[in-house]
């Protein structure tokens, strides 16, 4: 009998900043095979200690750092998860890459494509893996939906796409959250939740960039000029179109609809499934009116996809696998993830430009 392959060393993560989203990802790192949290860095050691205690991070071997620099200098960290405000991403993501740390970056990844390019160039120069933390990409439902999207018989050619993500923010959020502060997260709702809508649309067309975007009229901004509610329509040269809307002002909604020549795919919780262990979507294929137009025939089919690990843990697991390949086997970083991030950012930039120009058409430049 051949000897069993040695178990790979886990990827040692440092969490750079103690934002609320970091709690969810810290839990994911505890659940994900191949990952371990070895360090937490905050602007004070006490804040790092509180974060570790509140999130059940094992004290044994955990290093607590009272500055971001100290965490990046920690030799026991392979990769950093970076949930800082968007305006700090360039500084700290490039610093992490320069110190040889792999970068799992919270979205929106940058305030503009030029800033993102600086981050990606730093990762490229250092030979480290980059991935953004768009978690739904890693849910097995997403792979199952891809099978239908690619099925020309079931769906055909996708012609129309709609996506919406909103939640009703409370008064405290609208006054104090970093996502409404122009110096921290200047993209507001567009960056925080519009990112997901744009990603869903690009995912549906296998990341073919649209030719033009036109922002929806009369976006809602706060007194500081940060977007609270907005949207846009995207146009492709071959006649495809997509519309999305995102808002901090309306009920929690996460819809994606893809309409093809032969079928329609609907999902109503695409960013965060209603339940952690199962997720649904529906497909209506070759739909027609029933006799006398009193119903549909055939009816749509519902598909349920189960998962043992939540999507954020699957994201961490995949990122860790890519890092292990580089660290332990001399592999090269996977280029798919930065390419997808950049396309999302480029479309987001065009939407922002159209908003700033009063909903004028803006060409998407790759």
XYZ file of C-alpha atoms in Angstrom:
366
model
C 0.000 0.000 0.000
C 1.246 3.455 -0.819
C 1.592 5.899 2.050
C -1.209 8.422 2.472
C -0.405 11.873 1.135
C 0.684 14.194 3.948
C -2.054 16.536 5.073
C -1.434 20.067 3.818
C -0.635 22.745 6.352
C -3.547 25.127 6.771
C -3.279 28.610 5.321
C -2.619 31.008 8.192
C -4.929 34.019 7.930
C -4.534 37.424 9.495
C -7.662 39.536 9.812
C -6.748 43.165 9.109
C -9.392 45.306 10.789
C -12.380 44.389 12.945
C -15.332 45.559 10.821
C -18.700 43.856 11.397
C -18.401 41.818 8.168
C -15.128 40.402 9.559
C -17.169 38.505 12.172
C -18.883 36.492 9.432
C -15.586 35.749 7.674
C -13.841 34.854 10.963
C -16.564 32.243 11.540
C -16.042 31.012 7.974
C -12.317 30.581 8.664
C -13.138 28.413 11.693
C -15.443 26.247 9.532
C -13.358 26.030 6.359
C -10.978 23.094 5.841
C -7.446 24.252 5.107
C -7.736 27.586 6.951
C -6.672 28.866 10.364
C -6.815 32.333 11.926
C -3.382 33.064 13.402
C -3.526 36.843 13.826
C -5.915 39.759 14.275
C -4.782 43.329 13.672
C -6.626 46.459 14.721
C -5.779 50.044 15.587
C -5.443 48.903 19.216
C -4.452 45.576 20.713
C -7.443 45.769 23.050
C -9.844 46.005 20.100
C -8.136 42.987 18.503
C -8.456 41.065 21.792
C -12.161 41.874 22.072
C -12.772 40.805 18.464
C -10.981 37.481 19.031
C -12.933 36.787 22.226
C -16.308 37.816 20.779
C -15.823 35.564 17.746
C -14.535 32.455 19.480
C -11.088 32.506 17.900
C -8.878 29.938 19.666
C -6.412 31.770 21.939
C -3.649 29.193 21.430
C -1.197 30.515 18.864
C -3.317 33.584 18.052
C -1.335 36.794 17.779
C -3.033 40.096 18.553
C -1.591 43.201 16.919
C -2.240 46.827 17.876
C -1.492 48.084 14.357
C -2.038 46.987 10.774
C 1.721 47.209 10.086
C 2.482 44.739 12.889
C 0.111 42.180 11.401
C 1.653 42.547 7.944
C 5.115 42.021 9.479
C 3.975 38.820 11.247
C 5.906 35.881 9.707
C 3.159 33.489 10.854
C 0.611 34.992 8.449
C 0.306 33.627 4.879
C -2.759 35.610 3.792
C -4.753 38.620 4.925
C -8.468 39.231 4.867
C -8.987 42.964 4.498
C -12.438 44.352 5.485
C -11.325 47.983 5.900
C -13.279 50.918 4.405
C -12.862 51.117 0.626
C -10.782 54.305 0.809
C -8.071 52.370 2.705
C -7.892 49.401 0.332
C -5.116 50.651 -1.964
C -2.779 51.478 0.900
C -3.196 48.284 2.871
C -3.774 45.760 0.065
C -0.633 46.910 -1.754
C 1.309 46.856 1.541
C 0.106 43.299 2.207
C 1.145 42.130 -1.254
C 4.552 43.817 -0.916
C 5.149 41.735 2.223
C 4.235 38.542 0.363
C 0.784 38.096 1.875
C -2.035 36.727 -0.280
C -5.000 39.132 -0.379
C -8.685 38.339 0.228
C -10.237 41.782 -0.219
C -13.679 42.927 0.851
C -15.905 44.442 -1.840
C -16.203 46.982 -3.294
C -12.520 46.403 -3.932
C -11.651 50.008 -4.814
C -13.113 53.442 -5.438
C -12.193 53.179 -9.145
C -10.489 50.850 -11.620
C -7.212 52.808 -11.473
C -6.997 52.123 -7.730
C -7.858 48.464 -8.258
C -5.160 48.227 -10.931
C -2.588 49.395 -8.371
C -3.698 46.588 -6.028
C -3.680 43.945 -8.774
C -0.260 45.101 -10.012
C 1.161 44.762 -6.487
C -0.288 41.245 -6.151
C 1.047 40.317 -9.589
C 4.543 41.640 -8.834
C 4.659 39.700 -5.552
C 3.194 36.493 -7.032
C 0.398 36.398 -4.460
C -3.206 35.318 -4.928
C -5.928 37.971 -5.112
C -9.640 37.328 -4.606
C -12.544 39.579 -3.694
C -15.063 38.408 -1.135
C -18.189 38.094 -3.307
C -19.385 35.053 -1.388
C -22.295 33.852 -3.538
C -19.848 33.006 -6.335
C -18.751 30.007 -4.232
C -22.176 28.540 -3.375
C -22.863 25.224 -5.157
C -26.180 26.724 -6.304
C -24.186 29.145 -8.467
C -22.464 26.246 -10.254
C -25.834 24.512 -10.713
C -27.400 27.677 -12.148
C -24.438 27.939 -14.526
C -25.385 24.521 -15.987
C -28.815 25.885 -16.895
C -27.479 29.215 -18.184
C -25.145 27.278 -20.493
C -27.935 24.933 -21.658
C -29.070 26.316 -25.016
C -32.078 23.996 -25.050
C -33.373 24.978 -21.586
C -32.592 28.716 -21.578
C -31.382 29.574 -25.085
C -29.648 32.905 -25.623
C -30.000 35.290 -22.694
C -31.441 38.584 -23.899
C -32.732 40.389 -20.783
C -31.410 40.466 -17.214
C -32.751 42.147 -14.099
C -31.142 42.337 -10.680
C -32.091 44.099 -7.453
C -30.474 44.242 -4.024
C -31.855 46.423 -1.273
C -32.301 46.581 2.475
C -34.114 49.078 4.679
C -31.365 50.757 6.688
C -32.239 52.231 10.086
C -31.646 55.825 11.163
C -28.340 55.013 12.881
C -26.982 53.330 9.722
C -28.023 56.252 7.525
C -26.262 58.715 9.832
C -23.212 56.815 11.081
C -22.324 53.742 9.012
C -19.047 53.904 7.065
C -21.055 53.070 3.917
C -22.648 56.539 3.959
C -19.440 58.481 4.686
C -17.777 60.202 1.689
C -14.263 59.870 3.142
C -14.604 56.127 3.878
C -16.944 54.488 1.365
C -17.752 57.171 -1.186
C -19.581 54.741 -3.519
C -22.392 54.215 -0.975
C -25.142 51.824 -2.049
C -23.618 51.426 -5.520
C -20.402 50.019 -4.081
C -21.876 48.096 -1.173
C -24.804 46.336 -2.860
C -24.812 47.461 -6.493
C -21.537 45.515 -6.746
C -23.514 42.272 -6.361
C -26.064 43.231 -8.997
C -23.359 44.095 -11.525
C -21.513 40.859 -10.729
C -24.712 38.816 -11.209
C -25.327 40.393 -14.616
C -21.736 39.841 -15.766
C -21.817 36.266 -14.427
C -24.936 35.573 -16.511
C -23.200 36.572 -19.766
C -19.891 34.872 -18.916
C -18.272 38.252 -18.156
C -18.797 39.811 -21.567
C -18.629 43.547 -20.875
C -21.553 45.739 -21.964
C -20.907 48.445 -24.541
C -22.799 51.255 -22.802
C -24.412 52.020 -19.457
C -27.071 54.616 -18.666
C -27.822 55.352 -15.005
C -31.449 55.449 -13.886
C -32.655 59.026 -13.396
C -32.838 60.763 -10.020
C -30.613 58.633 -7.756
C -31.065 59.343 -4.025
C -28.061 60.805 -2.192
C -27.515 61.886 1.399
C -26.474 65.425 2.356
C -22.806 64.489 1.887
C -23.542 63.356 -1.678
C -23.182 59.605 -1.026
C -25.553 57.342 -2.979
C -28.360 55.755 -0.959
C -30.363 54.404 -3.922
C -29.525 54.116 -7.616
C -29.468 51.848 -10.640
C -28.621 51.591 -14.308
C -29.376 49.877 -17.589
C -26.545 48.101 -19.409
C -26.520 47.572 -23.181
C -24.540 45.088 -25.299
C -23.706 45.480 -28.988
C -25.747 42.363 -29.884
C -28.962 43.704 -28.321
C -28.775 42.170 -24.837
C -29.725 44.480 -21.990
C -29.776 44.403 -18.208
C -31.226 46.671 -15.542
C -30.289 46.735 -11.883
C -31.293 48.740 -8.836
C -29.745 48.940 -5.382
C -30.987 50.795 -2.328
C -30.526 51.313 1.403
C -34.135 52.560 1.559
C -36.379 49.622 0.586
C -37.211 46.168 1.916
C -34.592 43.386 1.938
C -34.579 42.018 -1.630
C -31.973 40.005 -3.576
C -33.465 39.175 -6.985
C -31.903 37.956 -10.184
C -33.918 37.195 -13.323
C -32.369 35.953 -16.567
C -34.647 35.791 -19.621
C -33.531 33.745 -22.598
C -35.064 32.819 -25.924
C -36.147 29.422 -24.547
C -36.360 29.869 -20.798
C -36.224 32.072 -17.698
C -34.200 31.605 -14.506
C -35.357 33.237 -11.256
C -33.564 33.437 -7.913
C -34.897 35.554 -5.054
C -32.017 35.339 -2.528
C -28.940 35.320 -4.749
C -26.565 37.188 -2.408
C -27.429 35.468 0.888
C -29.662 32.376 0.681
C -32.728 32.337 2.943
C -31.212 29.322 4.701
C -27.578 28.373 5.207
C -27.792 24.707 4.187
C -30.118 24.876 1.197
C -30.751 27.292 -1.651
C -33.367 27.340 -4.410
C -33.863 28.708 -7.879
C -36.532 28.162 -10.505
C -36.372 27.583 -14.243
C -39.279 28.040 -16.640
C -38.447 26.460 -20.002
C -40.416 26.600 -23.264
C -43.284 28.201 -21.360
C -46.599 28.658 -23.090
C -50.177 29.585 -22.270
C -52.460 26.801 -21.159
C -55.667 26.324 -23.164
C -57.968 29.366 -22.958
C -54.999 31.303 -21.507
C -56.034 30.403 -17.945
C -52.564 29.330 -16.803
C -49.105 28.200 -17.876
C -47.977 24.973 -19.477
C -45.480 23.656 -18.540
C -45.074 25.077 -15.019
C -41.618 26.257 -13.861
C -39.358 23.737 -12.108
C -37.912 24.455 -8.674
C -34.341 23.312 -7.978
C -32.908 22.928 -4.462
C -29.147 22.770 -3.852
C -27.841 21.557 -0.478
C -24.513 22.474 1.097
C -22.758 21.385 4.303
C -20.630 24.524 4.480
C -21.966 28.093 4.148
C -20.886 29.983 1.039
C -18.430 32.188 2.932
C -16.624 29.095 4.248
C -16.528 27.654 0.720
C -14.970 30.950 -0.416
C -12.286 30.714 2.288
C -11.696 27.048 1.430
C -11.186 27.848 -2.267
C -8.918 30.800 -1.515
C -6.882 28.614 0.867
C -6.584 25.902 -1.804
C -5.167 28.436 -4.274
C -2.720 29.756 -1.670
C -1.567 26.217 -0.774
C -0.919 25.539 -4.457
C 1.376 28.583 -4.599
C 2.993 28.164 -1.160
C 3.496 24.400 -1.159
C 3.677 23.366 -4.817
C 5.323 26.320 -6.550
C 2.140 27.124 -8.465
C 1.144 30.442 -9.986
C -1.761 32.624 -8.795
C -5.126 31.897 -10.408
C -5.856 34.775 -12.808
C -9.606 34.186 -13.078
C -10.483 35.986 -9.846
C -8.678 39.302 -10.417
C -10.045 39.376 -13.995
C -13.639 39.005 -12.749
C -13.077 41.642 -10.074
C -11.701 44.102 -12.605
C -14.654 43.682 -14.973
C -17.066 44.297 -12.105
C -15.140 47.435 -11.130
C -15.002 48.739 -14.720
C -18.801 48.499 -15.080
C -19.297 50.052 -11.635
C -17.042 52.953 -12.693
C -19.140 53.507 -15.832
C -22.373 53.530 -13.804
C -20.884 56.065 -11.385
C -19.751 58.219 -14.319
C -23.253 58.132 -15.819
C -24.776 59.109 -12.457
C -22.306 61.997 -12.159
C -23.232 63.151 -15.695
C -26.974 63.205 -15.008
C -27.712 59.800 -16.589
C -25.852 60.399 -19.841
C -24.760 57.234 -21.720
C -21.209 56.169 -20.811
C -19.106 53.787 -22.885
C -17.592 50.889 -20.946
C -13.829 50.888 -21.489
C -12.044 47.665 -20.633
